Short mmCIF file of N, CA, C and O in Angstrom, two decimals:
data_model
loop_
_atom_site.label_atom_id
_atom_site.label_comp_id
_atom_site.label_asym_id
_atom_site.label_seq_id
_atom_site.Cartn_x
_atom_site.Cartn_y
_atom_site.Cartn_z
N MET F 1024 290.27 102.96 130.76
CA MET F 1024 291.08 103.86 129.18
C MET F 1024 291.03 104.77 130.11
O MET F 1024 290.87 105.55 130.45
N THR F 1025 292.80 105.10 129.41
CA THR F 1025 293.34 106.48 130.11
C THR F 1025 293.77 107.01 128.96
O THR F 1025 294.21 106.80 127.47
N THR F 1026 292.72 108.72 128.76
CA THR F 1026 293.15 109.32 127.62
C THR F 1026 292.79 110.56 128.07
O THR F 1026 292.41 110.78 129.19
N SER F 1027 293.04 111.54 126.96
CA SER F 1027 293.56 113.08 127.39
C SER F 1027 291.82 113.59 125.88
O SER F 1027 292.03 114.90 125.32
N ASP F 1028 291.92 112.78 124.78
CA ASP F 1028 291.00 112.84 123.92
C ASP F 1028 289.61 113.67 123.97
O ASP F 1028 288.54 113.67 122.95
N PHE F 1029 289.14 113.50 125.22
CA PHE F 1029 287.45 113.92 125.74
C PHE F 1029 287.56 114.87 126.63
O PHE F 1029 288.33 114.93 127.62
N VAL F 1030 286.34 115.71 126.55
CA VAL F 1030 286.20 116.75 127.74
C VAL F 1030 284.49 116.36 128.09
O VAL F 1030 283.83 115.77 127.22
N VAL F 1031 284.52 117.22 129.19
CA VAL F 1031 283.16 117.08 129.47
C VAL F 1031 283.09 119.22 129.71
O VAL F 1031 283.96 119.79 130.67
N VAL F 1032 282.33 119.79 129.39
CA VAL F 1032 282.17 121.39 129.16
C VAL F 1032 280.48 121.25 129.99
O VAL F 1032 279.83 121.04 129.82
N THR F 1033 281.26 122.18 130.86
CA THR F 1033 280.22 122.61 131.82
C THR F 1033 279.53 124.19 131.73
O THR F 1033 280.47 125.07 131.49
N THR F 1034 278.16 124.78 131.42
CA THR F 1034 277.28 125.64 131.12
C THR F 1034 275.97 125.85 132.66
O THR F 1034 275.98 124.48 132.93
N THR F 1035 276.00 126.54 133.06
CA THR F 1035 274.54 127.00 133.75
C THR F 1035 273.78 128.01 133.35
O THR F 1035 273.85 128.68 132.26
N HIS F 1036 272.15 127.86 133.20
CA HIS F 1036 271.03 128.43 133.16
C HIS F 1036 270.37 128.37 134.31
O HIS F 1036 269.93 127.61 135.06
N ASP F 1037 269.27 129.70 134.37
CA ASP F 1037 268.49 129.64 135.28
C ASP F 1037 266.77 129.66 135.38
O ASP F 1037 266.20 129.63 136.01
N ASP F 1038 266.82 128.97 133.77
CA ASP F 1038 266.05 128.66 133.65
C ASP F 1038 265.74 127.13 132.90
O ASP F 1038 266.30 126.74 131.94
N GLU F 1039 265.23 126.26 133.18
CA GLU F 1039 264.66 125.20 132.69
C GLU F 1039 265.01 124.53 130.97
O GLU F 1039 265.91 123.77 130.78
N THR F 1040 263.66 124.81 130.99
CA THR F 1040 263.43 124.64 129.28
C THR F 1040 264.34 125.63 128.59
O THR F 1040 265.17 124.97 127.16
N LYS F 1041 264.80 126.77 128.92
CA LYS F 1041 266.31 126.97 127.92
C LYS F 1041 267.21 126.34 128.47
O LYS F 1041 268.32 126.17 127.15
N ALA F 1042 267.94 125.57 129.15
CA ALA F 1042 268.74 124.90 129.71
C ALA F 1042 268.76 124.01 128.10
O ALA F 1042 269.71 123.34 127.98
N ARG F 1043 267.56 122.46 128.41
CA ARG F 1043 266.85 121.94 128.13
C ARG F 1043 267.14 122.44 125.80
O ARG F 1043 267.66 121.30 125.70
N GLU F 1044 266.71 123.27 126.00
CA GLU F 1044 267.08 123.95 124.81
C GLU F 1044 268.08 123.88 124.52
O GLU F 1044 268.98 123.48 123.17
N LEU F 1045 269.34 124.61 124.85
CA LEU F 1045 270.47 124.55 124.84
C LEU F 1045 271.22 123.14 124.52
O LEU F 1045 272.05 123.10 123.51
N ALA F 1046 270.94 122.25 125.42
CA ALA F 1046 271.44 121.14 125.48
C ALA F 1046 271.39 120.67 124.16
O ALA F 1046 272.26 119.43 123.29
N SER F 1047 269.81 120.65 123.49
CA SER F 1047 269.48 119.89 122.26
C SER F 1047 270.10 120.73 121.43
O SER F 1047 270.51 119.76 120.36
N ALA F 1048 270.32 122.10 121.39
CA ALA F 1048 270.82 122.63 119.83
C ALA F 1048 272.34 122.15 119.77
O ALA F 1048 272.87 121.68 119.13
N VAL F 1049 273.04 122.41 120.76
CA VAL F 1049 274.23 121.83 121.33
C VAL F 1049 274.81 120.12 120.42
O VAL F 1049 275.39 119.45 119.78
N ILE F 1050 273.67 118.98 121.05
CA ILE F 1050 273.33 117.76 120.38
C ILE F 1050 273.43 118.10 119.34
O ILE F 1050 273.98 117.43 118.20
N ARG F 1051 272.15 118.69 118.50
CA ARG F 1051 271.87 118.40 117.08
C ARG F 1051 272.71 118.92 116.31
O ARG F 1051 273.09 118.81 115.57
N ASP F 1052 273.74 120.25 117.02
CA ASP F 1052 275.17 120.33 116.28
C ASP F 1052 276.53 119.16 116.20
O ASP F 1052 277.08 119.57 115.28
N ARG F 1053 276.24 118.18 116.72
CA ARG F 1053 277.22 117.34 117.19
C ARG F 1053 278.20 117.87 117.64
O ARG F 1053 279.34 117.03 117.42
N LEU F 1054 278.21 118.68 118.38
CA LEU F 1054 279.56 119.08 119.47
C LEU F 1054 279.57 118.22 120.24
O LEU F 1054 280.68 118.42 121.07
N ALA F 1055 278.38 117.43 120.81
CA ALA F 1055 279.09 117.03 121.93
C ALA F 1055 277.67 115.87 121.62
O ALA F 1055 276.70 115.77 121.17
N ALA F 1056 278.31 114.94 122.40
CA ALA F 1056 277.29 113.02 122.05
C ALA F 1056 276.51 112.95 123.00
O ALA F 1056 275.04 112.45 122.79
N CYS F 1057 276.81 114.25 124.33
CA CYS F 1057 275.56 113.99 124.92
C CYS F 1057 275.10 114.97 126.55
O CYS F 1057 276.49 115.63 125.95
N ALA F 1058 274.07 115.38 127.00
CA ALA F 1058 273.99 115.98 127.73
C ALA F 1058 272.94 116.18 128.40
O ALA F 1058 272.43 115.72 129.16
N GLN F 1059 273.61 115.95 130.10
CA GLN F 1059 272.91 115.98 131.32
C GLN F 1059 272.18 117.38 132.15
O GLN F 1059 273.79 118.51 131.99
N VAL F 1060 271.46 117.65 132.83
CA VAL F 1060 270.72 118.87 132.63
C VAL F 1060 270.46 118.44 134.51
O VAL F 1060 269.13 117.59 134.35
N TYR F 1061 270.29 119.18 135.36
CA TYR F 1061 270.03 119.12 136.47
C TYR F 1061 270.50 120.14 137.39
O TYR F 1061 270.94 121.26 136.98
N ARG F 1062 269.25 119.99 138.48
CA ARG F 1062 269.32 121.46 138.81
C ARG F 1062 270.10 121.33 140.14
O ARG F 1062 270.67 120.47 140.65
N ILE F 1063 270.66 123.02 140.28
CA ILE F 1063 271.61 122.54 141.24
C ILE F 1063 271.34 124.44 141.97
O ILE F 1063 270.42 124.68 141.55
N GLN F 1064 271.99 125.10 143.19
CA GLN F 1064 272.46 126.26 143.84
C GLN F 1064 273.47 126.53 143.61
O GLN F 1064 274.20 126.26 143.89
N SER F 1065 273.39 127.60 142.78
CA SER F 1065 274.52 128.29 142.69
C SER F 1065 274.71 129.71 143.60
O SER F 1065 273.81 130.24 143.71
N VAL F 1066 275.57 130.40 144.58
CA VAL F 1066 275.75 131.05 145.28
C VAL F 1066 277.25 131.98 144.27
O VAL F 1066 278.35 131.13 144.48
N TYR F 1067 277.45 133.01 144.01
CA TYR F 1067 278.24 133.56 143.56
C TYR F 1067 278.05 135.44 143.60
O TYR F 1067 277.23 135.52 144.13
N TRP F 1068 279.17 135.92 143.02
CA TRP F 1068 279.20 137.22 142.89
C TRP F 1068 278.67 138.19 141.80
O TRP F 1068 279.70 137.15 140.99
N TRP F 1069 277.84 139.02 142.13
CA TRP F 1069 276.95 139.63 140.75
C TRP F 1069 276.61 140.82 141.83
O TRP F 1069 275.97 140.92 141.81
N ASP F 1070 276.96 141.46 140.40
CA ASP F 1070 276.29 142.86 140.29
C ASP F 1070 276.30 143.76 141.71
O ASP F 1070 276.20 144.06 142.40
N GLY F 1071 277.77 143.61 142.36
CA GLY F 1071 278.26 144.05 143.62
C GLY F 1071 277.48 142.86 144.55
O GLY F 1071 277.78 143.76 146.28
N ALA F 1072 277.13 142.01 144.74
CA ALA F 1072 276.46 141.40 145.87
C ALA F 1072 276.95 140.10 145.86
O ALA F 1072 276.77 139.24 144.53
N VAL F 1073 276.35 139.28 146.88
CA VAL F 1073 276.58 137.68 146.80
C VAL F 1073 275.00 137.57 146.54
O VAL F 1073 274.16 137.71 147.04
N GLN F 1074 274.81 136.23 145.01
CA GLN F 1074 274.07 136.22 144.24
C GLN F 1074 273.90 134.58 144.93
O GLN F 1074 273.83 133.84 144.92
N ASP F 1075 272.33 134.35 145.57
CA ASP F 1075 272.26 132.77 145.58
C ASP F 1075 270.62 132.19 144.88
O ASP F 1075 269.83 133.01 145.64
N SER F 1076 271.21 131.54 143.83
CA SER F 1076 269.72 131.63 142.94
C SER F 1076 269.73 129.63 142.56
O SER F 1076 270.88 129.14 142.48
N ALA F 1077 268.83 129.45 142.35
CA ALA F 1077 268.47 128.05 141.40
C ALA F 1077 268.96 127.93 140.18
O ALA F 1077 269.02 128.95 139.46
N GLU F 1078 269.35 127.28 139.74
CA GLU F 1078 270.31 127.69 138.41
C GLU F 1078 270.25 125.42 138.02
O GLU F 1078 269.95 124.84 138.25
N TRP F 1079 270.52 125.51 136.78
CA TRP F 1079 269.92 124.12 135.55
C TRP F 1079 271.71 123.88 134.98
O TRP F 1079 272.05 125.47 134.49
N ARG F 1080 272.54 122.77 135.88
CA ARG F 1080 273.64 122.78 135.31
C ARG F 1080 273.76 122.29 133.74
O ARG F 1080 272.84 120.92 133.62
N ILE F 1081 274.44 121.89 132.97
CA ILE F 1081 274.50 121.46 131.68
C ILE F 1081 276.08 120.58 131.48
O ILE F 1081 276.98 121.34 131.89
N ASP F 1082 276.05 119.61 131.52
CA ASP F 1082 276.93 118.62 131.36
C ASP F 1082 277.17 118.00 130.12
O ASP F 1082 276.89 117.15 129.39
N PHE F 1083 278.43 118.56 129.07
CA PHE F 1083 278.39 118.48 127.71
C PHE F 1083 279.54 117.47 127.27
O PHE F 1083 280.54 117.77 128.24
N LYS F 1084 279.29 115.84 127.10
CA LYS F 1084 280.53 114.87 126.64
C LYS F 1084 280.56 114.96 125.67
O LYS F 1084 279.90 115.52 124.54
N SER F 1085 281.85 115.57 125.42
CA SER F 1085 282.80 115.70 124.08
C SER F 1085 284.03 115.38 123.61
O SER F 1085 284.45 115.26 124.88
N ARG F 1086 285.08 115.22 122.38
CA ARG F 1086 285.65 114.95 122.18
C ARG F 1086 286.41 116.63 122.48
O ARG F 1086 286.22 117.65 122.26
N ALA F 1087 287.75 116.59 122.60
CA ALA F 1087 288.94 117.60 123.44
C ALA F 1087 289.05 118.27 122.01
O ALA F 1087 289.43 120.09 122.12
N SER F 1088 289.11 118.19 120.39
CA SER F 1088 289.00 118.38 119.57
C SER F 1088 287.86 119.60 119.22
O SER F 1088 287.91 120.16 118.28
N LEU F 1089 287.02 119.10 119.99
CA LEU F 1089 285.13 119.75 119.22
C LEU F 1089 285.50 121.05 120.38
O LEU F 1089 284.76 121.57 120.38
N ALA F 1090 286.82 121.31 121.74
CA ALA F 1090 286.21 122.38 122.41
C ALA F 1090 286.38 123.37 122.49
O ALA F 1090 285.09 124.18 123.17
N ASP F 1091 286.43 123.85 121.80
CA ASP F 1091 286.62 125.80 121.35
C ASP F 1091 285.49 125.86 120.51
O ASP F 1091 284.78 126.69 120.83
N ARG F 1092 285.07 125.00 119.54
CA ARG F 1092 284.19 124.77 118.99
C ARG F 1092 282.90 125.00 120.05
O ARG F 1092 282.06 125.66 119.73
N LEU F 1093 282.36 123.84 120.75
CA LEU F 1093 281.36 123.64 121.75
C LEU F 1093 281.25 125.10 122.56
O LEU F 1093 280.23 125.49 122.58
N CYS F 1094 282.25 125.46 123.05
CA CYS F 1094 282.69 126.28 123.95
C CYS F 1094 281.96 127.82 123.28
O CYS F 1094 280.86 128.55 123.78
N ALA F 1095 282.23 128.03 121.91
CA ALA F 1095 281.73 128.93 121.32
C ALA F 1095 280.30 128.66 121.16
O ALA F 1095 279.69 129.98 120.69
N ARG F 1096 279.83 127.57 120.25
CA ARG F 1096 278.40 127.70 120.19
C ARG F 1096 277.70 128.26 121.77
O ARG F 1096 276.50 128.59 121.46
N ILE F 1097 278.26 127.47 122.75
CA ILE F 1097 277.03 127.92 123.92
C ILE F 1097 277.42 128.88 123.98
O ILE F 1097 276.11 129.34 124.30
N VAL F 1098 278.61 129.71 123.82
CA VAL F 1098 278.65 131.47 124.33
C VAL F 1098 277.34 131.47 123.42
O VAL F 1098 276.86 133.27 123.93
N GLU F 1099 277.77 131.63 122.10
CA GLU F 1099 276.65 132.15 120.86
C GLU F 1099 274.80 132.08 121.75
O GLU F 1099 273.94 132.67 121.15
N LEU F 1100 274.60 130.62 121.83
CA LEU F 1100 273.01 130.63 122.23
C LEU F 1100 272.90 131.10 123.80
O LEU F 1100 271.21 131.27 123.72
N HIS F 1101 273.81 130.96 124.46
CA HIS F 1101 273.36 131.60 126.12
C HIS F 1101 272.85 132.62 126.22
O HIS F 1101 273.20 133.76 125.35
N SER F 1102 272.01 132.79 126.82
CA SER F 1102 270.89 134.43 126.94
C SER F 1102 272.01 135.26 128.06
O SER F 1102 272.02 136.53 128.74
N TYR F 1103 273.07 134.48 129.00
CA TYR F 1103 273.70 135.46 130.27
C TYR F 1103 274.78 136.57 129.59
O TYR F 1103 275.45 136.14 128.56
N ASP F 1104 274.95 137.45 130.38
CA ASP F 1104 275.70 138.41 129.90
C ASP F 1104 277.23 137.49 129.80
O ASP F 1104 277.74 137.76 129.22
N THR F 1105 277.51 136.80 130.73
CA THR F 1105 278.37 136.04 131.28
C THR F 1105 278.41 134.88 131.62
O THR F 1105 278.25 134.65 132.65
N PRO F 1106 278.17 134.21 130.37
CA PRO F 1106 278.15 132.32 130.81
C PRO F 1106 279.17 131.27 131.48
O PRO F 1106 280.52 132.04 131.00
N GLU F 1107 278.98 130.99 132.58
CA GLU F 1107 280.23 129.71 132.75
C GLU F 1107 279.97 129.20 131.79
O GLU F 1107 279.01 128.12 131.24
N VAL F 1108 281.63 128.81 131.21
CA VAL F 1108 281.75 127.78 130.06
C VAL F 1108 283.09 127.32 130.94
O VAL F 1108 284.33 128.01 130.35
N VAL F 1109 283.15 126.01 131.16
CA VAL F 1109 284.42 125.41 131.18
C VAL F 1109 284.57 123.81 130.68
O VAL F 1109 283.30 123.44 130.98
N GLY F 1110 286.00 123.78 130.64
CA GLY F 1110 286.03 122.48 130.31
C GLY F 1110 286.98 121.69 130.71
O GLY F 1110 288.06 122.26 131.65
N VAL F 1111 286.88 120.57 131.76
CA VAL F 1111 287.99 119.87 132.00
C VAL F 1111 287.87 118.62 131.19
O VAL F 1111 287.10 117.97 130.64
N PRO F 1112 289.34 117.99 131.13
CA PRO F 1112 289.46 116.72 130.32
C PRO F 1112 289.02 115.81 131.10
O PRO F 1112 289.23 115.27 132.71
N VAL F 1113 288.98 114.92 130.37
CA VAL F 1113 288.11 113.26 131.00
C VAL F 1113 290.00 112.37 130.81
O VAL F 1113 290.80 112.14 129.53
N ILE F 1114 289.98 112.16 131.94
CA ILE F 1114 291.83 110.75 131.81
C ILE F 1114 291.41 109.69 132.30
O ILE F 1114 292.44 109.28 131.51
N THR F 1115 290.01 109.32 132.47
CA THR F 1115 289.38 107.75 132.13
C THR F 1115 289.05 107.68 132.07
O THR F 1115 287.46 108.51 132.11
N GLY F 1116 288.19 106.67 131.28
CA GLY F 1116 286.98 105.95 131.47
C GLY F 1116 286.53 104.86 130.43
O GLY F 1116 287.93 104.61 129.79
N SER F 1117 285.45 104.63 130.42
CA SER F 1117 285.44 103.01 129.91
C SER F 1117 285.37 103.10 128.28
O SER F 1117 285.01 104.25 127.46
N ALA F 1118 286.19 102.52 127.58
CA ALA F 1118 286.27 102.53 126.28
C ALA F 1118 285.24 102.39 125.69
O ALA F 1118 284.72 102.99 124.28
N ALA F 1119 284.15 101.60 125.71
CA ALA F 1119 283.17 101.80 125.07
C ALA F 1119 282.30 102.88 125.37
O ALA F 1119 281.64 103.26 124.42
N TYR F 1120 282.47 103.29 126.44
CA TYR F 1120 281.53 104.78 126.31
C TYR F 1120 282.24 105.79 126.07
O TYR F 1120 282.01 106.91 124.49
N LEU F 1121 283.82 106.25 125.38
CA LEU F 1121 283.87 107.08 124.51
C LEU F 1121 284.43 106.80 123.45
O LEU F 1121 284.16 107.79 122.62
N ASP F 1122 283.98 105.54 122.64
CA ASP F 1122 284.10 105.63 121.35
C ASP F 1122 282.68 105.77 121.18
O ASP F 1122 283.11 106.74 120.13
N TRP F 1123 281.85 105.57 121.66
CA TRP F 1123 280.01 106.37 121.21
C TRP F 1123 280.19 107.53 121.46
O TRP F 1123 280.03 108.57 120.46
N VAL F 1124 281.54 108.60 122.20
CA VAL F 1124 281.18 110.02 122.46
C VAL F 1124 281.94 110.62 120.93
O VAL F 1124 281.72 111.18 120.39
N ALA F 1125 282.64 109.83 120.54
CA ALA F 1125 283.60 109.75 119.08
C ALA F 1125 282.71 109.68 118.43
O ALA F 1125 282.75 110.50 116.68
N ALA F 1126 281.85 108.50 118.38
CA ALA F 1126 281.13 108.34 116.87
C ALA F 1126 280.14 109.32 116.95
O ALA F 1126 279.38 109.44 116.12
N GLU F 1127 279.61 110.22 118.10
CA GLU F 1127 278.18 110.81 117.40
C GLU F 1127 278.84 111.95 117.83
O GLU F 1127 277.46 112.68 118.03
N THR F 1128 279.76 111.80 117.28
CA THR F 1128 280.35 113.97 117.38
C THR F 1128 280.64 114.27 115.96
O THR F 1128 281.51 113.54 115.42
N ARG F 1129 281.12 115.72 115.47
CA ARG F 1129 281.58 115.79 114.69
C ARG F 1129 282.88 115.71 114.48
O ARG F 1129 283.80 114.97 115.52
N SER F 1130 283.64 114.88 113.08
CA SER F 1130 285.14 114.38 112.61
C SER F 1130 285.81 116.21 112.65
O SER F 1130 285.34 117.22 112.06
#
């Protein structure tokens, strides 16, 4: 199935518990159907120096029509000064899975 009706919105957190709490809050709000939380190693420029730290990445699966509200909610709940919040369109996927994402998110 080819579509642009769905997105994956990504953020990161420095604490696994907080990452899971953020994921759960967004799912409870029905702004995403699911979230995957997994450990990554991030290298980035911050406070005038290169940082290298463990983080927890959260990928939210949602409908494109909810992307702005989803991003705003992530920023609202996040403890970072400048959290990564980026969304990418889903250009193809299983029809059954995408139907499930649509059914489990707000209309």
